PDB file of C-alpha atoms in Angstrom:
ATOM      1  CA  MET J   1      17.029 -49.611  60.909  1.00 72.00           C
ATOM      2  CA  PRO J   2      18.077 -46.916  63.130  1.00 84.00           C
ATOM      3  CA  SER J   3      19.532 -47.585  66.499  1.00 92.00           C
ATOM      4  CA  ALA J   4      18.404 -45.417  69.533  1.00 95.00           C
ATOM      5  CA  GLU J   5      22.148 -44.035  69.649  1.00 95.00           C
ATOM      6  CA  GLU J   6      21.672 -42.881  66.096  1.00 96.00           C
ATOM      7  CA  ILE J   7      18.513 -41.287  66.835  1.00 96.00           C
ATOM      8  CA  ARG J   8      20.025 -39.439  69.915  1.00 97.00           C
ATOM      9  CA  GLU J   9      23.232 -38.278  67.901  1.00 97.00           C
ATOM     10  CA  ARG J  10      20.721 -37.007  64.807  1.00 97.00           C
ATOM     11  CA  ILE J  11      18.396 -35.227  67.391  1.00 98.00           C
ATOM     12  CA  GLU J  12      21.590 -33.521  69.070  1.00 98.00           C
ATOM     13  CA  THR J  13      23.033 -32.648  65.768  1.00 98.00           C
ATOM     14  CA  ALA J  14      19.951 -31.167  64.162  1.00 97.00           C
ATOM     15  CA  ILE J  15      18.528 -29.078  67.270  1.00 97.00           C
ATOM     16  CA  PRO J  16      20.955 -26.537  68.594  1.00 94.00           C
ATOM     17  CA  GLY J  17      21.886 -27.332  72.289  1.00 96.00           C
ATOM     18  CA  ALA J  18      19.836 -30.200  72.642  1.00 97.00           C
ATOM     19  CA  ARG J  19      20.420 -33.118  74.737  1.00 98.00           C
ATOM     20  CA  ALA J  20      18.437 -36.373  74.130  1.00 98.00           C
ATOM     21  CA  ASP J  21      17.761 -39.623  75.901  1.00 98.00           C
ATOM     22  CA  VAL J  22      16.558 -42.314  73.589  1.00 97.00           C
ATOM     23  CA  GLN J  23      15.133 -45.631  74.580  1.00 95.00           C
ATOM     24  CA  ASP J  24      14.194 -48.627  72.071  1.00 92.00           C
ATOM     25  CA  TYR J  25      10.789 -49.121  73.605  1.00 83.00           C
ATOM     26  CA  THR J  26      10.464 -52.991  72.251  1.00 81.00           C
ATOM     27  CA  GLY J  27      14.022 -53.593  71.334  1.00 79.00           C
ATOM     28  CA  GLY J  28      12.762 -54.272  67.876  1.00 80.00           C
ATOM     29  CA  GLY J  29      14.430 -51.138  66.460  1.00 81.00           C
ATOM     30  CA  ASP J  30      11.204 -49.178  65.330  1.00 81.00           C
ATOM     31  CA  HIS J  31       9.597 -47.739  68.566  1.00 89.00           C
ATOM     32  CA  PHE J  32      11.477 -45.435  70.326  1.00 95.00           C
ATOM     33  CA  GLN J  33      10.999 -43.156  73.257  1.00 95.00           C
ATOM     34  CA  ALA J  34      13.052 -39.947  73.742  1.00 97.00           C
ATOM     35  CA  THR J  35      13.098 -37.043  76.179  1.00 98.00           C
ATOM     36  CA  VAL J  36      14.808 -34.056  74.678  1.00 98.00           C
ATOM     37  CA  VAL J  37      15.856 -31.035  76.586  1.00 98.00           C
ATOM     38  CA  ALA J  38      16.653 -27.963  74.191  1.00 98.00           C
ATOM     39  CA  PRO J  39      17.003 -24.402  74.801  1.00 97.00           C
ATOM     40  CA  ALA J  40      15.726 -23.870  71.457  1.00 96.00           C
ATOM     41  CA  PHE J  41      12.256 -25.086  72.904  1.00 97.00           C
ATOM     42  CA  ALA J  42      12.008 -22.011  74.981  1.00 97.00           C
ATOM     43  CA  GLY J  43       8.570 -20.176  73.985  1.00 96.00           C
ATOM     44  CA  LEU J  44       7.499 -22.704  71.736  1.00 96.00           C
ATOM     45  CA  ASN J  45       4.103 -24.726  72.815  1.00 95.00           C
ATOM     46  CA  ARG J  46       4.567 -28.626  73.059  1.00 95.00           C
ATOM     47  CA  LEU J  47       3.135 -29.048  69.593  1.00 96.00           C
ATOM     48  CA  SER J  48       5.772 -26.866  68.097  1.00 97.00           C
ATOM     49  CA  GLN J  49       8.610 -28.633  70.065  1.00 97.00           C
ATOM     50  CA  HIS J  50       7.677 -31.966  68.994  1.00 97.00           C
ATOM     51  CA  ARG J  51       7.466 -30.781  65.315  1.00 97.00           C
ATOM     52  CA  MET J  52      11.180 -29.789  65.625  1.00 97.00           C
ATOM     53  CA  VAL J  53      12.095 -33.416  66.512  1.00 97.00           C
ATOM     54  CA  TYR J  54       9.855 -34.901  64.126  1.00 96.00           C
ATOM     55  CA  ASP J  55      11.259 -32.843  61.434  1.00 96.00           C
ATOM     56  CA  VAL J  56      14.693 -34.240  62.037  1.00 97.00           C
ATOM     57  CA  PHE J  57      13.416 -37.462  60.688  1.00 96.00           C
ATOM     58  CA  GLY J  58      11.029 -36.386  57.922  1.00 93.00           C
ATOM     59  CA  ASP J  59       9.339 -39.381  56.322  1.00 90.00           C
ATOM     60  CA  GLU J  60      11.161 -41.766  58.560  1.00 93.00           C
ATOM     61  CA  ILE J  61       8.529 -41.496  61.090  1.00 91.00           C
ATOM     62  CA  GLY J  62       5.746 -43.696  60.364  1.00 83.00           C
ATOM     63  CA  GLY J  63       8.342 -45.659  58.173  1.00 85.00           C
ATOM     64  CA  PRO J  64      11.558 -47.276  59.328  1.00 88.00           C
ATOM     65  CA  ILE J  65      10.907 -45.632  62.792  1.00 90.00           C
ATOM     66  CA  HIS J  66       7.479 -46.651  63.464  1.00 86.00           C
ATOM     67  CA  ALA J  67       6.744 -44.774  66.493  1.00 89.00           C
ATOM     68  CA  LEU J  68       8.875 -42.009  68.182  1.00 94.00           C
ATOM     69  CA  SER J  69       7.129 -41.009  71.497  1.00 95.00           C
ATOM     70  CA  LEU J  70       8.530 -37.518  72.650  1.00 96.00           C
ATOM     71  CA  LYS J  71       8.878 -35.552  75.956  1.00 96.00           C
ATOM     72  CA  THR J  72      10.251 -32.065  75.245  1.00 97.00           C
ATOM     73  CA  LEU J  73      11.560 -29.917  77.764  1.00 96.00           C
ATOM     74  CA  SER J  74      13.274 -26.301  77.277  1.00 94.00           C
ATOM     75  CA  GLU J  75      15.424 -26.455  80.207  1.00 86.00           C
TER      76      GLU J  75
ATOM     77  CA  MET W   1     -21.267 -47.415  38.773  1.00 49.00           C
ATOM     78  CA  THR W   2     -18.579 -45.225  39.715  1.00 51.00           C
ATOM     79  CA  GLN W   3     -18.539 -41.488  39.616  1.00 53.00           C
ATOM     80  CA  GLU W   4     -16.055 -39.758  37.520  1.00 54.00           C
ATOM     81  CA  HIS W   5     -14.106 -37.413  39.419  1.00 52.00           C
ATOM     82  CA  ASN W   6     -12.040 -34.277  38.623  1.00 55.00           C
ATOM     83  CA  GLN W   7      -8.563 -34.902  38.240  1.00 60.00           C
ATOM     84  CA  ASP W   8      -7.975 -32.132  40.513  1.00 70.00           C
ATOM     85  CA  SER W   9     -10.444 -32.644  42.991  1.00 84.00           C
ATOM     86  CA  ASN W  10      -9.335 -34.285  46.331  1.00 92.00           C
ATOM     87  CA  PRO W  11     -12.089 -36.067  47.693  1.00 94.00           C
ATOM     88  CA  ILE W  12     -10.360 -37.348  50.798  1.00 95.00           C
ATOM     89  CA  ARG W  13      -8.662 -34.162  51.705  1.00 95.00           C
ATOM     90  CA  ASP W  14     -12.198 -32.165  51.641  1.00 96.00           C
ATOM     91  CA  ALA W  15     -13.736 -34.920  53.697  1.00 96.00           C
ATOM     92  CA  ILE W  16     -11.121 -34.444  56.313  1.00 97.00           C
ATOM     93  CA  THR W  17     -11.127 -30.706  56.207  1.00 97.00           C
ATOM     94  CA  GLN W  18     -15.148 -30.941  56.938  1.00 96.00           C
ATOM     95  CA  ALA W  19     -14.842 -33.361  59.588  1.00 97.00           C
ATOM     96  CA  ILE W  20     -12.443 -30.889  61.283  1.00 97.00           C
ATOM     97  CA  ASP W  21     -14.670 -28.030  60.849  1.00 97.00           C
ATOM     98  CA  GLN W  22     -17.844 -29.778  61.782  1.00 96.00           C
ATOM     99  CA  ASN W  23     -16.847 -31.735  64.978  1.00 97.00           C
ATOM    100  CA  PRO W  24     -15.493 -29.769  68.103  1.00 97.00           C
ATOM    101  CA  VAL W  25     -13.539 -32.648  69.572  1.00 97.00           C
ATOM    102  CA  LEU W  26     -12.289 -34.927  66.757  1.00 98.00           C
ATOM    103  CA  LEU W  27      -9.818 -37.706  66.995  1.00 98.00           C
ATOM    104  CA  PHE W  28      -8.137 -39.395  63.911  1.00 98.00           C
ATOM    105  CA  MET W  29      -7.094 -42.709  65.288  1.00 98.00           C
ATOM    106  CA  LYS W  30      -5.984 -46.555  64.304  1.00 97.00           C
ATOM    107  CA  GLY W  31      -9.444 -48.574  64.874  1.00 97.00           C
ATOM    108  CA  THR W  32     -12.134 -47.220  66.733  1.00 97.00           C
ATOM    109  CA  PRO W  33     -12.678 -45.966  70.214  1.00 97.00           C
ATOM    110  CA  GLU W  34     -14.135 -49.409  71.059  1.00 97.00           C
ATOM    111  CA  ALA W  35     -11.555 -51.445  69.262  1.00 97.00           C
ATOM    112  CA  PRO W  36      -8.305 -49.273  68.963  1.00 97.00           C
ATOM    113  CA  GLY W  37      -5.815 -50.695  66.755  1.00 95.00           C
ATOM    114  CA  CYS W  38      -2.406 -49.424  68.420  1.00 93.00           C
ATOM    115  CA  GLY W  39      -1.754 -48.491  71.993  1.00 93.00           C
ATOM    116  CA  PHE W  40      -1.406 -45.074  71.272  1.00 95.00           C
ATOM    117  CA  SER W  41      -4.509 -44.150  69.950  1.00 97.00           C
ATOM    118  CA  ALA W  42      -5.788 -46.356  72.824  1.00 97.00           C
ATOM    119  CA  ARG W  43      -4.232 -44.296  75.425  1.00 97.00           C
ATOM    120  CA  THR W  44      -5.633 -41.071  73.647  1.00 98.00           C
ATOM    121  CA  VAL W  45      -9.281 -42.681  73.609  1.00 98.00           C
ATOM    122  CA  ALA W  46      -8.570 -43.340  77.327  1.00 97.00           C
ATOM    123  CA  ALA W  47      -7.712 -39.662  78.088  1.00 97.00           C
ATOM    124  CA  LEU W  48     -10.929 -38.403  76.217  1.00 97.00           C
ATOM    125  CA  GLN W  49     -13.180 -40.972  77.683  1.00 96.00           C
ATOM    126  CA  ALA W  50     -11.743 -40.525  81.419  1.00 96.00           C
ATOM    127  CA  LEU W  51     -12.946 -36.756  80.958  1.00 96.00           C
ATOM    128  CA  GLY W  52     -16.347 -37.901  80.062  1.00 94.00           C
ATOM    129  CA  VAL W  53     -16.149 -35.531  76.740  1.00 94.00           C
ATOM    130  CA  PRO W  54     -18.225 -36.802  73.720  1.00 95.00           C
ATOM    131  CA  PHE W  55     -16.031 -36.835  70.731  1.00 97.00           C
ATOM    132  CA  ALA W  56     -16.026 -37.941  67.262  1.00 97.00           C
ATOM    133  CA  ALA W  57     -13.497 -40.540  65.800  1.00 97.00           C
ATOM    134  CA  VAL W  58     -12.293 -41.126  62.227  1.00 97.00           C
ATOM    135  CA  ASP W  59     -10.326 -44.594  61.634  1.00 97.00           C
ATOM    136  CA  VAL W  60      -7.445 -44.016  59.303  1.00 97.00           C
ATOM    137  CA  LEU W  61      -6.911 -47.589  58.672  1.00 96.00           C
ATOM    138  CA  PRO W  62      -9.211 -48.359  55.981  1.00 95.00           C
ATOM    139  CA  ASP W  63      -7.328 -46.182  53.257  1.00 94.00           C
ATOM    140  CA  ALA W  64      -3.958 -45.297  53.572  1.00 94.00           C
ATOM    141  CA  ARG W  65      -4.368 -42.186  51.758  1.00 95.00           C
ATOM    142  CA  ILE W  66      -6.374 -40.886  54.901  1.00 96.00           C
ATOM    143  CA  ARG W  67      -3.425 -40.677  56.847  1.00 95.00           C
ATOM    144  CA  GLN W  68      -1.200 -39.063  53.873  1.00 94.00           C
ATOM    145  CA  GLU W  69      -3.906 -36.327  53.416  1.00 96.00           C
ATOM    146  CA  LEU W  70      -4.356 -35.661  57.225  1.00 97.00           C
ATOM    147  CA  SER W  71      -0.540 -35.258  57.754  1.00 95.00           C
ATOM    148  CA  ALA W  72      -0.147 -33.294  54.962  1.00 95.00           C
ATOM    149  CA  LEU W  73      -2.938 -31.084  56.076  1.00 96.00           C
ATOM    150  CA  SER W  74      -1.661 -31.094  59.781  1.00 97.00           C
ATOM    151  CA  ASN W  75       1.945 -31.145  59.421  1.00 95.00           C
ATOM    152  CA  TRP W  76       1.976 -33.604  61.938  1.00 96.00           C
ATOM    153  CA  PRO W  77       3.596 -37.330  61.165  1.00 94.00           C
ATOM    154  CA  THR W  78       1.854 -39.655  63.434  1.00 94.00           C
ATOM    155  CA  ILE W  79      -1.518 -41.266  64.473  1.00 95.00           C
ATOM    156  CA  PRO W  80      -3.410 -40.680  66.708  1.00 97.00           C
ATOM    157  CA  GLN W  81      -4.128 -36.639  66.004  1.00 98.00           C
ATOM    158  CA  LEU W  82      -6.726 -34.764  68.194  1.00 98.00           C
ATOM    159  CA  PHE W  83      -8.344 -31.582  67.129  1.00 98.00           C
ATOM    160  CA  ILE W  84     -10.380 -29.440  69.449  1.00 98.00           C
ATOM    161  CA  ASP W  85     -12.343 -26.303  67.780  1.00 97.00           C
ATOM    162  CA  GLY W  86     -10.605 -27.252  64.448  1.00 97.00           C
ATOM    163  CA  GLU W  87      -7.245 -27.101  65.816  1.00 97.00           C
ATOM    164  CA  LEU W  88      -4.578 -29.803  66.136  1.00 98.00           C
ATOM    165  CA  ILE W  89      -3.806 -30.464  69.837  1.00 98.00           C
ATOM    166  CA  GLY W  90      -1.222 -33.083  69.457  1.00 97.00           C
ATOM    167  CA  GLY W  91      -0.528 -36.965  69.381  1.00 97.00           C
ATOM    168  CA  CYS W  92      -0.672 -39.230  72.294  1.00 97.00           C
ATOM    169  CA  ASP W  93       2.403 -37.887  74.212  1.00 97.00           C
ATOM    170  CA  ILE W  94       0.829 -34.344  74.251  1.00 97.00           C
ATOM    171  CA  VAL W  95      -2.790 -35.490  74.953  1.00 98.00           C
ATOM    172  CA  THR W  96      -1.568 -37.639  77.883  1.00 97.00           C
ATOM    173  CA  GLU W  97       0.598 -35.211  79.326  1.00 96.00           C
ATOM    174  CA  MET W  98      -2.125 -32.516  78.931  1.00 97.00           C
ATOM    175  CA  TYR W  99      -4.292 -34.766  80.657  1.00 97.00           C
ATOM    176  CA  ALA W 100      -2.254 -35.404  83.413  1.00 96.00           C
ATOM    177  CA  SER W 101      -1.801 -31.684  84.162  1.00 96.00           C
ATOM    178  CA  GLY W 102      -5.538 -30.739  83.833  1.00 96.00           C
ATOM    179  CA  GLU W 103      -4.732 -28.900  80.466  1.00 96.00           C
ATOM    180  CA  LEU W 104      -6.722 -31.124  78.525  1.00 97.00           C
ATOM    181  CA  ALA W 105     -10.002 -30.564  80.389  1.00 97.00           C
ATOM    182  CA  GLN W 106      -9.246 -26.669  80.126  1.00 96.00           C
ATOM    183  CA  ALA W 107      -8.922 -27.074  76.796  1.00 96.00           C
ATOM    184  CA  LEU W 108     -12.344 -28.862  76.443  1.00 96.00           C
ATOM    185  CA  GLY W 109     -13.911 -26.422  78.420  1.00 93.00           C
ATOM    186  CA  ILE W 110     -14.749 -28.780  81.148  1.00 87.00           C
ATOM    187  CA  GLU W 111     -13.990 -28.200  84.858  1.00 72.00           C
ATOM    188  CA  SER W 112     -11.166 -30.620  86.051  1.00 54.00           C
ATOM    189  CA  ASP W 113     -12.617 -32.795  88.569  1.00 54.00           C
ATOM    190  CA  GLY W 114     -10.659 -35.995  89.253  1.00 51.00           C
ATOM    191  CA  ALA W 115     -13.484 -37.472  91.011  1.00 44.00           C
ATOM    192  CA  GLN W 116     -15.849 -36.930  88.578  1.00 47.00           C
ATOM    193  CA  ALA W 117     -13.328 -38.018  85.721  1.00 47.00           C
ATOM    194  CA  GLU W 118     -13.043 -41.255  87.618  1.00 48.00           C
ATOM    195  CA  SER W 119     -16.413 -42.222  87.890  1.00 44.00           C
ATOM    196  CA  GLU W 120     -16.996 -41.583  84.330  1.00 45.00           C
ATOM    197  CA  LEU W 121     -14.559 -43.530  82.922  1.00 46.00           C
ATOM    198  CA  ALA W 122     -16.799 -46.213  82.109  1.00 43.00           C
ATOM    199  CA  THR W 123     -19.787 -44.428  80.799  1.00 45.00           C
ATOM    200  CA  ALA W 124     -18.387 -41.867  78.577  1.00 47.00           C
ATOM    201  CA  SER W 125     -20.098 -41.245  75.944  1.00 50.00           C
ATOM    202  CA  VAL W 126     -18.490 -41.712  72.177  1.00 57.00           C
ATOM    203  CA  GLU W 127     -20.273 -40.552  69.088  1.00 55.00           C
ATOM    204  CA  PRO W 128     -19.963 -42.346  66.105  1.00 52.00           C
ATOM    205  CA  ALA W 129     -17.792 -41.029  63.431  1.00 52.00           C
ATOM    206  CA  PRO W 130     -19.493 -38.654  61.348  1.00 51.00           C
ATOM    207  CA  LEU W 131     -18.345 -39.836  58.255  1.00 54.00           C
ATOM    208  CA  SER W 132     -16.546 -42.806  56.714  1.00 58.00           C
ATOM    209  CA  ILE W 133     -14.096 -41.308  54.518  1.00 52.00           C
ATOM    210  CA  GLU W 134     -13.292 -44.603  52.942  1.00 46.00           C
ATOM    211  CA  ASN W 135     -16.871 -45.198  51.840  1.00 40.00           C
ATOM    212  CA  ARG W 136     -17.263 -42.253  49.370  1.00 41.00           C
ATOM    213  CA  LEU W 137     -14.445 -43.804  47.440  1.00 39.00           C
ATOM    214  CA  ALA W 138     -15.867 -47.147  47.324  1.00 36.00           C
TER     215      ALA W 138
END
């Protein structure tokens, strides 16, 4: 079961220049809420920005990570 | 009697594609608009109902393959998924953010009018799901 801290590190490692704030929504280790700020999001619509974050976790979304609620910003 | 299917055919994917093509506003969700099976689906339904826009809904829960095929098709891992005019708009986060900013009303081609949206909250019309994908496989 991933921790909020692990999710933050993985997002920041995978997306260049990203800063993430990740909360464990329920304390149960499977519903997370993340705000991600990354210059790499510039020029992308929200759908593409969210996909970039989801892509970090692949099949884990909907599996071990039941839900990852996102807010993305380019700066 | 069960009909034999060609091994290469994918009736679930075909039904999903058809539903997306045929319904200008289509929500894939857990449960139904009347009884959402998940808070994220419930919030997305609430945003659509607050705008008073008719929409079709497909419940992904009856058969896990619906969700698998949908996510493969849309390249989007979670449920709900809102499609407008055949295009994926996003999930709960994006829909609620767009609702708050007025972009959702714009995408739906309706005038953004807070007072009107408020009054129609309780009476928003909901079209029944156009197809029950799971029934095709029963």
